[in-house]
PDB file of C-alpha atoms in Angstrom:
ATOM      1  CA  MET A   1       0.000   0.000   0.000  1.00 43.00           C
ATOM      2  CA  ASN A   2       1.388   3.373  -0.999  1.00 46.00           C
ATOM      3  CA  SER A   3      -0.898   5.901   0.674  1.00 48.00           C
ATOM      4  CA  GLY A   4       1.768   8.496   1.360  1.00 51.00           C
ATOM      5  CA  PHE A   5       1.106   8.167   5.078  1.00 47.00           C
ATOM      6  CA  ARG A   6       4.263   8.756   7.082  1.00 48.00           C
ATOM      7  CA  THR A   7       5.940   5.691   8.550  1.00 47.00           C
ATOM      8  CA  TYR A   8       7.145   7.360  11.769  1.00 43.00           C
ATOM      9  CA  HIS A   9      10.779   6.276  11.380  1.00 48.00           C
ATOM     10  CA  GLU A  10      12.381   9.275   9.659  1.00 48.00           C
ATOM     11  CA  VAL A  11      13.977  10.743  12.766  1.00 46.00           C
ATOM     12  CA  ASP A  12      17.207  12.711  12.439  1.00 48.00           C
ATOM     13  CA  GLU A  13      19.340  12.158  15.542  1.00 50.00           C
ATOM     14  CA  LEU A  14      21.371  15.302  14.836  1.00 46.00           C
ATOM     15  CA  ARG A  15      18.506  17.770  14.866  1.00 50.00           C
ATOM     16  CA  SER A  16      18.294  19.979  17.928  1.00 49.00           C
ATOM     17  CA  ASP A  17      14.784  21.372  17.464  1.00 62.00           C
ATOM     18  CA  LEU A  18      12.947  18.265  18.698  1.00 57.00           C
ATOM     19  CA  PRO A  19      11.087  20.164  21.471  1.00 65.00           C
ATOM     20  CA  ASP A  20       9.838  22.651  18.892  1.00 66.00           C
ATOM     21  CA  GLN A  21       8.717  19.830  16.619  1.00 66.00           C
ATOM     22  CA  ILE A  22       6.810  18.198  19.488  1.00 70.00           C
ATOM     23  CA  ALA A  23       5.187  21.500  20.422  1.00 74.00           C
ATOM     24  CA  ALA A  24       4.184  22.075  16.805  1.00 77.00           C
ATOM     25  CA  GLY A  25       2.698  18.581  16.632  1.00 75.00           C
ATOM     26  CA  ASP A  26       0.701  19.133  19.798  1.00 79.00           C
ATOM     27  CA  GLU A  27      -0.567  22.424  18.397  1.00 86.00           C
ATOM     28  CA  ARG A  28      -1.754  20.608  15.254  1.00 90.00           C
ATOM     29  CA  VAL A  29      -3.688  18.217  17.482  1.00 91.00           C
ATOM     30  CA  SER A  30      -5.343  21.134  19.270  1.00 91.00           C
ATOM     31  CA  VAL A  31      -6.332  22.796  16.001  1.00 93.00           C
ATOM     32  CA  ARG A  32      -7.599  19.553  14.458  1.00 94.00           C
ATOM     33  CA  LEU A  33      -9.739  18.676  17.483  1.00 95.00           C
ATOM     34  CA  ALA A  34     -11.265  22.141  17.843  1.00 95.00           C
ATOM     35  CA  PRO A  35     -14.446  21.022  15.963  1.00 96.00           C
ATOM     36  CA  VAL A  36     -14.708  17.859  18.118  1.00 97.00           C
ATOM     37  CA  ALA A  37     -17.099  18.267  21.031  1.00 96.00           C
ATOM     38  CA  ARG A  38     -15.766  15.395  23.199  1.00 96.00           C
ATOM     39  CA  VAL A  39     -12.901  12.922  23.153  1.00 97.00           C
ATOM     40  CA  ILE A  40     -13.562   9.757  25.177  1.00 97.00           C
ATOM     41  CA  ALA A  41     -11.055   6.955  25.787  1.00 97.00           C
ATOM     42  CA  VAL A  42     -12.145   3.320  26.010  1.00 97.00           C
ATOM     43  CA  MET A  43      -9.615   1.367  28.047  1.00 94.00           C
ATOM     44  CA  SER A  44      -9.180  -1.738  30.141  1.00 90.00           C
ATOM     45  CA  GLY A  45      -5.686  -2.385  31.413  1.00 83.00           C
ATOM     46  CA  LYS A  46      -6.141  -6.043  30.439  1.00 84.00           C
ATOM     47  CA  GLY A  47      -6.139  -7.688  27.055  1.00 86.00           C
ATOM     48  CA  GLY A  48      -8.805 -10.084  25.837  1.00 85.00           C
ATOM     49  CA  VAL A  49     -11.804  -8.438  27.499  1.00 90.00           C
ATOM     50  CA  GLY A  50     -13.509  -7.284  24.292  1.00 91.00           C
ATOM     51  CA  LYS A  51     -12.584  -3.612  24.553  1.00 94.00           C
ATOM     52  CA  SER A  52     -12.351  -3.035  20.791  1.00 95.00           C
ATOM     53  CA  LEU A  53     -15.704  -4.720  20.289  1.00 95.00           C
ATOM     54  CA  VAL A  54     -17.271  -2.501  22.954  1.00 96.00           C
ATOM     55  CA  SER A  55     -15.668   0.567  21.309  1.00 97.00           C
ATOM     56  CA  ALA A  56     -17.070  -0.371  17.911  1.00 97.00           C
ATOM     57  CA  LEU A  57     -20.508  -1.118  19.356  1.00 96.00           C
ATOM     58  CA  VAL A  58     -20.693   2.152  21.297  1.00 96.00           C
ATOM     59  CA  ALA A  59     -19.538   4.124  18.256  1.00 97.00           C
ATOM     60  CA  THR A  60     -22.151   2.441  16.084  1.00 97.00           C
ATOM     61  CA  ALA A  61     -24.917   2.920  18.656  1.00 95.00           C
ATOM     62  CA  LEU A  62     -24.094   6.629  18.945  1.00 96.00           C
ATOM     63  CA  ALA A  63     -24.055   7.007  15.161  1.00 96.00           C
ATOM     64  CA  ARG A  64     -27.441   5.273  14.934  1.00 94.00           C
ATOM     65  CA  ARG A  65     -28.728   7.865  17.402  1.00 92.00           C
ATOM     66  CA  GLY A  66     -27.700  10.594  14.961  1.00 94.00           C
ATOM     67  CA  ASP A  67     -24.348  11.650  16.453  1.00 96.00           C
ATOM     68  CA  ARG A  68     -21.318  12.436  14.313  1.00 97.00           C
ATOM     69  CA  VAL A  69     -18.796   9.874  15.555  1.00 98.00           C
ATOM     70  CA  GLY A  70     -15.116   9.156  14.999  1.00 98.00           C
ATOM     71  CA  LEU A  71     -13.184   6.149  16.289  1.00 98.00           C
ATOM     72  CA  ILE A  72      -9.394   5.821  16.588  1.00 97.00           C
ATOM     73  CA  ASP A  73      -8.065   2.270  16.771  1.00 96.00           C
ATOM     74  CA  ALA A  74      -5.030   3.047  18.950  1.00 93.00           C
ATOM     75  CA  ASP A  75      -3.952  -0.582  19.305  1.00 88.00           C
ATOM     76  CA  LEU A  76      -1.129  -0.188  16.798  1.00 84.00           C
ATOM     77  CA  ASN A  77       0.070  -3.789  16.965  1.00 82.00           C
ATOM     78  CA  GLY A  78      -3.304  -5.515  16.936  1.00 83.00           C
ATOM     79  CA  PRO A  79      -5.764  -3.307  15.041  1.00 89.00           C
ATOM     80  CA  SER A  80      -9.207  -4.904  14.773  1.00 91.00           C
ATOM     81  CA  VAL A  81     -11.753  -2.085  14.538  1.00 95.00           C
ATOM     82  CA  PRO A  82     -11.949  -1.959  10.700  1.00 94.00           C
ATOM     83  CA  ARG A  83     -12.906  -5.639  10.531  1.00 93.00           C
ATOM     84  CA  LEU A  84     -15.497  -5.196  13.277  1.00 95.00           C
ATOM     85  CA  LEU A  85     -17.082  -2.331  11.347  1.00 96.00           C
ATOM     86  CA  GLY A  86     -16.849  -3.981   7.926  1.00 94.00           C
ATOM     87  CA  ILE A  87     -14.267  -1.541   6.500  1.00 93.00           C
ATOM     88  CA  GLU A  88     -11.842  -3.018   3.987  1.00 86.00           C
ATOM     89  CA  PRO A  89      -8.052  -2.555   4.303  1.00 76.00           C
ATOM     90  CA  GLY A  90      -6.520  -0.155   1.822  1.00 71.00           C
ATOM     91  CA  SER A  91      -9.452   2.254   1.982  1.00 70.00           C
ATOM     92  CA  LEU A  92      -7.472   5.224   3.337  1.00 81.00           C
ATOM     93  CA  ALA A  93      -7.405   8.186   0.954  1.00 84.00           C
ATOM     94  CA  GLU A  94      -5.852  11.628   0.987  1.00 85.00           C
ATOM     95  CA  SER A  95      -7.866  14.836   0.917  1.00 82.00           C
ATOM     96  CA  PRO A  96      -6.795  18.493   0.747  1.00 84.00           C
ATOM     97  CA  ASP A  97      -7.326  18.692   4.502  1.00 87.00           C
ATOM     98  CA  GLY A  98      -5.459  15.539   5.460  1.00 88.00           C
ATOM     99  CA  PHE A  99      -6.166  11.828   5.332  1.00 90.00           C
ATOM    100  CA  ALA A 100      -9.845  11.077   4.853  1.00 93.00           C
ATOM    101  CA  PRO A 101     -11.029   8.542   7.448  1.00 94.00           C
ATOM    102  CA  PRO A 102     -13.082   5.705   5.945  1.00 94.00           C
ATOM    103  CA  SER A 103     -16.615   5.379   7.302  1.00 95.00           C
ATOM    104  CA  SER A 104     -18.639   2.387   8.429  1.00 95.00           C
ATOM    105  CA  ARG A 105     -22.141   1.718   7.139  1.00 93.00           C
ATOM    106  CA  SER A 106     -23.593   3.738  10.000  1.00 94.00           C
ATOM    107  CA  GLY A 107     -21.222   6.645   9.341  1.00 96.00           C
ATOM    108  CA  VAL A 108     -18.536   6.093  12.003  1.00 97.00           C
ATOM    109  CA  ARG A 109     -15.280   7.670  10.765  1.00 97.00           C
ATOM    110  CA  VAL A 110     -12.340   5.380  11.543  1.00 97.00           C
ATOM    111  CA  MET A 111      -8.551   5.614  11.642  1.00 95.00           C
ATOM    112  CA  SER A 112      -6.476   2.496  12.247  1.00 93.00           C
ATOM    113  CA  MET A 113      -3.010   1.122  11.626  1.00 88.00           C
ATOM    114  CA  ALA A 114      -4.814  -1.569   9.624  1.00 89.00           C
ATOM    115  CA  PHE A 115      -5.142   1.021   6.849  1.00 88.00           C
ATOM    116  CA  VAL A 116      -1.380   1.640   6.816  1.00 84.00           C
ATOM    117  CA  VAL A 117       0.267  -1.752   7.324  1.00 76.00           C
ATOM    118  CA  GLU A 118      -0.150  -4.469   4.707  1.00 65.00           C
ATOM    119  CA  PRO A 119      -2.640  -7.195   5.705  1.00 66.00           C
ATOM    120  CA  ASP A 120      -1.129 -10.030   7.760  1.00 63.00           C
ATOM    121  CA  ARG A 121       2.137  -8.128   8.205  1.00 63.00           C
ATOM    122  CA  ALA A 122       3.418  -7.352  11.695  1.00 56.00           C
ATOM    123  CA  LEU A 123       4.054  -3.710  12.563  1.00 55.00           C
ATOM    124  CA  THR A 124       7.793  -3.060  12.824  1.00 56.00           C
ATOM    125  CA  TRP A 125       9.748   0.102  13.543  1.00 50.00           C
ATOM    126  CA  ARG A 126      13.100   1.177  12.156  1.00 59.00           C
ATOM    127  CA  GLU A 127      15.190   1.691  15.252  1.00 54.00           C
ATOM    128  CA  PRO A 128      18.724   1.263  16.637  1.00 54.00           C
ATOM    129  CA  ALA A 129      19.264  -2.359  17.611  1.00 55.00           C
ATOM    130  CA  ASP A 130      20.721  -1.456  21.005  1.00 57.00           C
ATOM    131  CA  ALA A 131      18.078   1.094  22.046  1.00 51.00           C
ATOM    132  CA  GLY A 132      14.943   0.020  20.243  1.00 49.00           C
ATOM    133  CA  PHE A 133      12.714   0.188  23.306  1.00 52.00           C
ATOM    134  CA  VAL A 134      13.509   3.901  23.731  1.00 52.00           C
ATOM    135  CA  TRP A 135      12.792   4.831  20.133  1.00 48.00           C
ATOM    136  CA  ARG A 136       9.761   2.570  19.850  1.00 54.00           C
ATOM    137  CA  GLY A 137       7.862   4.424  22.548  1.00 59.00           C
ATOM    138  CA  ALA A 138       8.544   7.775  20.873  1.00 67.00           C
ATOM    139  CA  GLN A 139       7.413   6.445  17.495  1.00 70.00           C
ATOM    140  CA  GLU A 140       4.225   4.946  18.913  1.00 74.00           C
ATOM    141  CA  ARG A 141       3.393   8.241  20.578  1.00 80.00           C
ATOM    142  CA  GLY A 142       4.111   9.937  17.244  1.00 81.00           C
ATOM    143  CA  ALA A 143       1.686   7.579  15.512  1.00 85.00           C
ATOM    144  CA  LEU A 144      -1.054   8.418  17.989  1.00 90.00           C
ATOM    145  CA  ARG A 145      -0.360  12.137  17.530  1.00 91.00           C
ATOM    146  CA  GLU A 146      -0.676  11.801  13.761  1.00 91.00           C
ATOM    147  CA  PHE A 147      -3.899   9.817  14.054  1.00 93.00           C
ATOM    148  CA  LEU A 148      -5.264  12.827  15.906  1.00 95.00           C
ATOM    149  CA  SER A 149      -3.675  15.648  13.922  1.00 93.00           C
ATOM    150  CA  ASP A 150      -3.268  14.438  10.324  1.00 92.00           C
ATOM    151  CA  VAL A 151      -6.728  12.934   9.788  1.00 94.00           C
ATOM    152  CA  ALA A 152      -9.556  15.125   8.505  1.00 95.00           C
ATOM    153  CA  TRP A 153     -12.030  14.326  11.261  1.00 96.00           C
ATOM    154  CA  GLY A 154     -14.238  17.338  10.611  1.00 95.00           C
ATOM    155  CA  GLU A 155     -16.992  18.251  13.046  1.00 96.00           C
ATOM    156  CA  LEU A 156     -17.736  15.440  15.495  1.00 97.00           C
ATOM    157  CA  ASP A 157     -19.995  15.088  18.500  1.00 97.00           C
ATOM    158  CA  VAL A 158     -17.643  12.496  19.935  1.00 97.00           C
ATOM    159  CA  LEU A 159     -14.278  10.972  19.056  1.00 98.00           C
ATOM    160  CA  LEU A 160     -13.717   7.607  20.747  1.00 98.00           C
ATOM    161  CA  VAL A 161     -10.167   6.324  21.209  1.00 97.00           C
ATOM    162  CA  ASP A 162      -9.862   2.559  21.605  1.00 96.00           C
ATOM    163  CA  LEU A 163      -6.698   2.190  23.701  1.00 94.00           C
ATOM    164  CA  PRO A 164      -4.518  -0.956  23.872  1.00 90.00           C
ATOM    165  CA  PRO A 165      -4.056  -2.829  27.156  1.00 87.00           C
ATOM    166  CA  GLY A 166      -1.988  -1.147  29.839  1.00 81.00           C
ATOM    167  CA  THR A 167      -1.811   2.415  31.107  1.00 82.00           C
ATOM    168  CA  GLN A 168       0.925   4.043  29.023  1.00 82.00           C
ATOM    169  CA  ARG A 169      -1.260   4.992  26.070  1.00 85.00           C
ATOM    170  CA  LEU A 170      -3.792   6.709  28.331  1.00 90.00           C
ATOM    171  CA  ALA A 171      -1.048   8.916  29.755  1.00 90.00           C
ATOM    172  CA  GLU A 172       0.108   9.756  26.237  1.00 90.00           C
ATOM    173  CA  LEU A 173      -3.426  10.495  25.054  1.00 93.00           C
ATOM    174  CA  HIS A 174      -4.062  12.756  28.035  1.00 94.00           C
ATOM    175  CA  ALA A 175      -0.852  14.653  27.285  1.00 91.00           C
ATOM    176  CA  LEU A 176      -2.009  15.180  23.705  1.00 92.00           C
ATOM    177  CA  VAL A 177      -5.624  15.933  24.655  1.00 94.00           C
ATOM    178  CA  PRO A 178      -5.603  17.720  28.032  1.00 93.00           C
ATOM    179  CA  GLY A 179      -9.344  18.286  27.734  1.00 93.00           C
ATOM    180  CA  LEU A 180     -10.135  14.571  27.536  1.00 95.00           C
ATOM    181  CA  ALA A 181     -13.814  14.207  28.440  1.00 95.00           C
ATOM    182  CA  GLY A 182     -13.250  10.982  30.346  1.00 95.00           C
ATOM    183  CA  ILE A 183     -12.857   7.239  30.028  1.00 95.00           C
ATOM    184  CA  VAL A 184     -15.052   4.172  29.763  1.00 96.00           C
ATOM    185  CA  ALA A 185     -13.475   1.045  31.264  1.00 95.00           C
ATOM    186  CA  VAL A 186     -14.154  -2.508  30.103  1.00 95.00           C
ATOM    187  CA  THR A 187     -13.755  -5.564  32.312  1.00 92.00           C
ATOM    188  CA  ILE A 188     -14.851  -9.179  32.501  1.00 90.00           C
ATOM    189  CA  PRO A 189     -16.064 -10.854  35.730  1.00 87.00           C
ATOM    190  CA  SER A 190     -12.751 -12.276  36.896  1.00 85.00           C
ATOM    191  CA  ALA A 191     -10.290 -11.383  39.641  1.00 86.00           C
ATOM    192  CA  ALA A 192      -7.405 -10.968  37.177  1.00 88.00           C
ATOM    193  CA  SER A 193      -9.377  -8.533  35.066  1.00 88.00           C
ATOM    194  CA  ARG A 194     -10.638  -6.687  38.145  1.00 89.00           C
ATOM    195  CA  ASP A 195      -7.086  -6.122  39.401  1.00 91.00           C
ATOM    196  CA  ALA A 196      -5.755  -4.951  36.011  1.00 91.00           C
ATOM    197  CA  VAL A 197      -8.687  -2.614  35.398  1.00 92.00           C
ATOM    198  CA  ALA A 198      -8.388  -1.243  38.944  1.00 94.00           C
ATOM    199  CA  ARG A 199      -4.821  -0.162  38.190  1.00 92.00           C
ATOM    200  CA  SER A 200      -5.988   1.645  35.063  1.00 92.00           C
ATOM    201  CA  LEU A 201      -8.791   3.337  36.959  1.00 94.00           C
ATOM    202  CA  ASP A 202      -6.346   4.367  39.666  1.00 93.00           C
ATOM    203  CA  LEU A 203      -4.234   6.138  37.022  1.00 92.00           C
ATOM    204  CA  THR A 204      -7.371   7.755  35.654  1.00 93.00           C
ATOM    205  CA  ARG A 205      -8.294   9.038  39.095  1.00 93.00           C
ATOM    206  CA  ARG A 206      -4.749  10.270  39.777  1.00 92.00           C
ATOM    207  CA  ARG A 207      -4.916  12.271  36.575  1.00 92.00           C
ATOM    208  CA  ARG A 208      -8.300  13.638  37.688  1.00 93.00           C
ATOM    209  CA  LEU A 209     -10.029  12.385  34.583  1.00 95.00           C
ATOM    210  CA  PRO A 210     -13.749  11.634  34.752  1.00 95.00           C
ATOM    211  CA  ILE A 211     -14.619   7.940  34.824  1.00 95.00           C
ATOM    212  CA  LEU A 212     -17.800   7.890  32.770  1.00 95.00           C
ATOM    213  CA  GLY A 213     -18.616   4.295  33.611  1.00 94.00           C
ATOM    214  CA  LEU A 214     -17.798   0.610  33.385  1.00 94.00           C
ATOM    215  CA  VAL A 215     -18.857  -2.136  31.005  1.00 94.00           C
ATOM    216  CA  GLU A 216     -18.734  -5.754  32.157  1.00 92.00           C
ATOM    217  CA  ASN A 217     -18.328  -7.952  29.098  1.00 90.00           C
ATOM    218  CA  LEU A 218     -18.967 -11.726  29.058  1.00 85.00           C
ATOM    219  CA  SER A 219     -21.021 -11.299  32.202  1.00 81.00           C
ATOM    220  CA  GLY A 220     -22.849 -14.589  31.736  1.00 75.00           C
ATOM    221  CA  VAL A 221     -24.859 -16.791  29.410  1.00 73.00           C
ATOM    222  CA  ARG A 222     -28.524 -15.976  28.887  1.00 66.00           C
ATOM    223  CA  CYS A 223     -30.983 -18.859  28.966  1.00 61.00           C
ATOM    224  CA  GLU A 224     -32.894 -18.925  25.682  1.00 62.00           C
ATOM    225  CA  ALA A 225     -35.926 -20.497  27.347  1.00 60.00           C
ATOM    226  CA  CYS A 226     -36.408 -18.243  30.397  1.00 60.00           C
ATOM    227  CA  GLY A 227     -34.175 -15.255  29.692  1.00 60.00           C
ATOM    228  CA  ALA A 228     -32.264 -15.602  32.985  1.00 61.00           C
ATOM    229  CA  LEU A 229     -28.568 -14.722  33.004  1.00 63.00           C
ATOM    230  CA  ALA A 230     -26.320 -17.481  34.329  1.00 63.00           C
ATOM    231  CA  PRO A 231     -22.955 -16.076  35.474  1.00 63.00           C
ATOM    232  CA  LEU A 232     -19.792 -17.460  33.895  1.00 62.00           C
ATOM    233  CA  HIS A 233     -17.711 -16.605  36.958  1.00 61.00           C
ATOM    234  CA  ALA A 234     -18.360 -16.492  40.684  1.00 56.00           C
ATOM    235  CA  GLY A 235     -16.891 -12.986  40.931  1.00 62.00           C
ATOM    236  CA  ASP A 236     -18.644  -9.696  40.296  1.00 75.00           C
ATOM    237  CA  ALA A 237     -15.791  -7.553  39.027  1.00 78.00           C
ATOM    238  CA  GLY A 238     -17.964  -4.933  37.370  1.00 84.00           C
ATOM    239  CA  ALA A 239     -20.084  -4.138  40.419  1.00 87.00           C
ATOM    240  CA  GLU A 240     -17.067  -4.237  42.734  1.00 90.00           C
ATOM    241  CA  LEU A 241     -15.081  -1.809  40.579  1.00 92.00           C
ATOM    242  CA  ALA A 242     -18.103   0.449  40.207  1.00 92.00           C
ATOM    243  CA  ARG A 243     -18.449   0.648  43.991  1.00 93.00           C
ATOM    244  CA  ARG A 244     -14.741   1.160  44.608  1.00 93.00           C
ATOM    245  CA  PHE A 245     -14.392   3.970  42.082  1.00 94.00           C
ATOM    246  CA  ARG A 246     -17.896   5.400  42.572  1.00 93.00           C
ATOM    247  CA  THR A 247     -18.818   5.175  38.917  1.00 93.00           C
ATOM    248  CA  PRO A 248     -21.858   3.701  37.158  1.00 93.00           C
ATOM    249  CA  LEU A 249     -21.922   0.202  35.729  1.00 92.00           C
ATOM    250  CA  LEU A 250     -23.197   1.199  32.298  1.00 93.00           C
ATOM    251  CA  ALA A 251     -23.867  -2.255  30.867  1.00 90.00           C
ATOM    252  CA  ARG A 252     -23.465  -5.977  31.432  1.00 88.00           C
ATOM    253  CA  LEU A 253     -23.001  -7.821  28.166  1.00 88.00           C
ATOM    254  CA  PRO A 254     -23.593 -11.585  28.226  1.00 86.00           C
ATOM    255  CA  PHE A 255     -21.857 -14.033  25.928  1.00 84.00           C
ATOM    256  CA  ASP A 256     -23.690 -13.857  22.608  1.00 84.00           C
ATOM    257  CA  ALA A 257     -22.787 -16.173  19.734  1.00 84.00           C
ATOM    258  CA  ALA A 258     -24.769 -14.010  17.311  1.00 87.00           C
ATOM    259  CA  LEU A 259     -22.704 -10.979  18.310  1.00 89.00           C
ATOM    260  CA  GLY A 260     -19.497 -12.945  17.743  1.00 89.00           C
ATOM    261  CA  ALA A 261     -20.611 -13.864  14.230  1.00 91.00           C
ATOM    262  CA  ALA A 262     -21.697 -10.289  13.501  1.00 93.00           C
ATOM    263  CA  ALA A 263     -18.323  -8.966  14.677  1.00 93.00           C
ATOM    264  CA  ASP A 264     -16.384 -11.402  12.468  1.00 93.00           C
ATOM    265  CA  GLU A 265     -18.499 -10.438   9.463  1.00 94.00           C
ATOM    266  CA  GLY A 266     -18.568  -6.682  10.102  1.00 93.00           C
ATOM    267  CA  ARG A 267     -22.328  -6.639  10.724  1.00 93.00           C
ATOM    268  CA  LEU A 268     -22.557  -4.821  14.060  1.00 94.00           C
ATOM    269  CA  GLU A 269     -25.185  -2.417  12.721  1.00 92.00           C
ATOM    270  CA  GLY A 270     -27.572  -5.282  12.038  1.00 92.00           C
ATOM    271  CA  TRP A 271     -26.933  -6.848  15.436  1.00 92.00           C
ATOM    272  CA  LEU A 272     -27.594  -3.564  17.231  1.00 92.00           C
ATOM    273  CA  ALA A 273     -30.850  -3.145  15.349  1.00 89.00           C
ATOM    274  CA  GLY A 274     -32.100  -6.397  16.853  1.00 82.00           C
ATOM    275  CA  GLY A 275     -34.199  -6.630  19.960  1.00 64.00           C
ATOM    276  CA  GLY A 276     -31.933  -8.720  22.169  1.00 78.00           C
ATOM    277  CA  GLY A 277     -31.137  -7.772  25.754  1.00 79.00           C
ATOM    278  CA  ALA A 278     -27.443  -7.126  25.056  1.00 84.00           C
ATOM    279  CA  ALA A 279     -28.251  -4.874  22.105  1.00 89.00           C
ATOM    280  CA  GLU A 280     -30.705  -2.935  24.246  1.00 88.00           C
ATOM    281  CA  ALA A 281     -28.057  -2.542  26.964  1.00 87.00           C
ATOM    282  CA  LEU A 282     -25.691  -1.025  24.380  1.00 89.00           C
ATOM    283  CA  ARG A 283     -28.384   1.332  23.120  1.00 90.00           C
ATOM    284  CA  GLN A 284     -29.112   2.494  26.657  1.00 90.00           C
ATOM    285  CA  MET A 285     -25.396   2.920  27.300  1.00 91.00           C
ATOM    286  CA  ALA A 286     -25.115   5.131  24.226  1.00 91.00           C
ATOM    287  CA  ASP A 287     -27.984   7.243  25.545  1.00 91.00           C
ATOM    288  CA  ALA A 288     -26.236   7.550  28.929  1.00 90.00           C
ATOM    289  CA  LEU A 289     -23.002   8.700  27.297  1.00 90.00           C
ATOM    290  CA  ARG A 290     -24.890  11.198  25.143  1.00 88.00           C
ATOM    291  CA  ALA A 291     -26.440  12.618  28.303  1.00 80.00           C
ATOM    292  CA  GLY A 292     -23.011  12.986  29.910  1.00 70.00           C
ATOM    293  CA  SER A 293     -22.376  10.206  32.394  1.00 44.00           C
ATOM    294  CA  GLY A 294     -24.278   8.010  34.761  1.00 37.00           C
ATOM    295  CA  ALA A 295     -26.107   4.767  34.493  1.00 33.00           C
ATOM    296  CA  PRO A 296     -29.059   4.538  32.115  1.00 30.00           C
TER     297      PRO A 296
END
């Protein structure tokens, strides 16, 4: 793919104006996001909890409500949002105002490393062999900055940022977007997930960022005959975290084979249009986020 998108490796070690370049980049972010009403991060602190799926579902639900929505897939090494939203690789195009983000069927504007890296190829950075870990962090932060500043987002009601596991990317995002509207945290009902998400929420609280709410994914299996929800785990991580951090539990999403198939096939819009309990929980969550924060 030859989109003209920068590859984040052309760094001149001899240049002495790096602070000025960083300041200029941050200013571009500020200018680009001026027409964006709110930037919300979706994070977990733990991998494998379905955070990208929740991000794509929330973005789609908001768009179906009539909001102008953007979604950044900030998991640079494992981008999955385009597939979830049915957007084909190679669909990134340039415009006079920057790179034009492809849109899903419901109108969600998306930017992802999946549009830049060839399919099935691992993301690699050009870096000194003896100090790669130092350069890699700077280049990943640079990629996030360019996703914010070099994409023609236009006017948006909300820009969601799907963050990778861990806490580093949240700190970087907050540095780039000091006016971050808040975060939505995703967990599953297990002790390991509870502990990892608690660490992420602790960082959020230390940075005095609003915690808009929690989503507990894979909260159980719903009985098709009676509609009752049978828990998959004896723990109650979502409710416990909500109490500890005094934030609403926005939704509990049970295991849903139909949702899994819809995600693989890029048909989330059709799944959300259905009348199932999980789809209704997502629709109510979107309404709660539109209203500001708080449980539906």
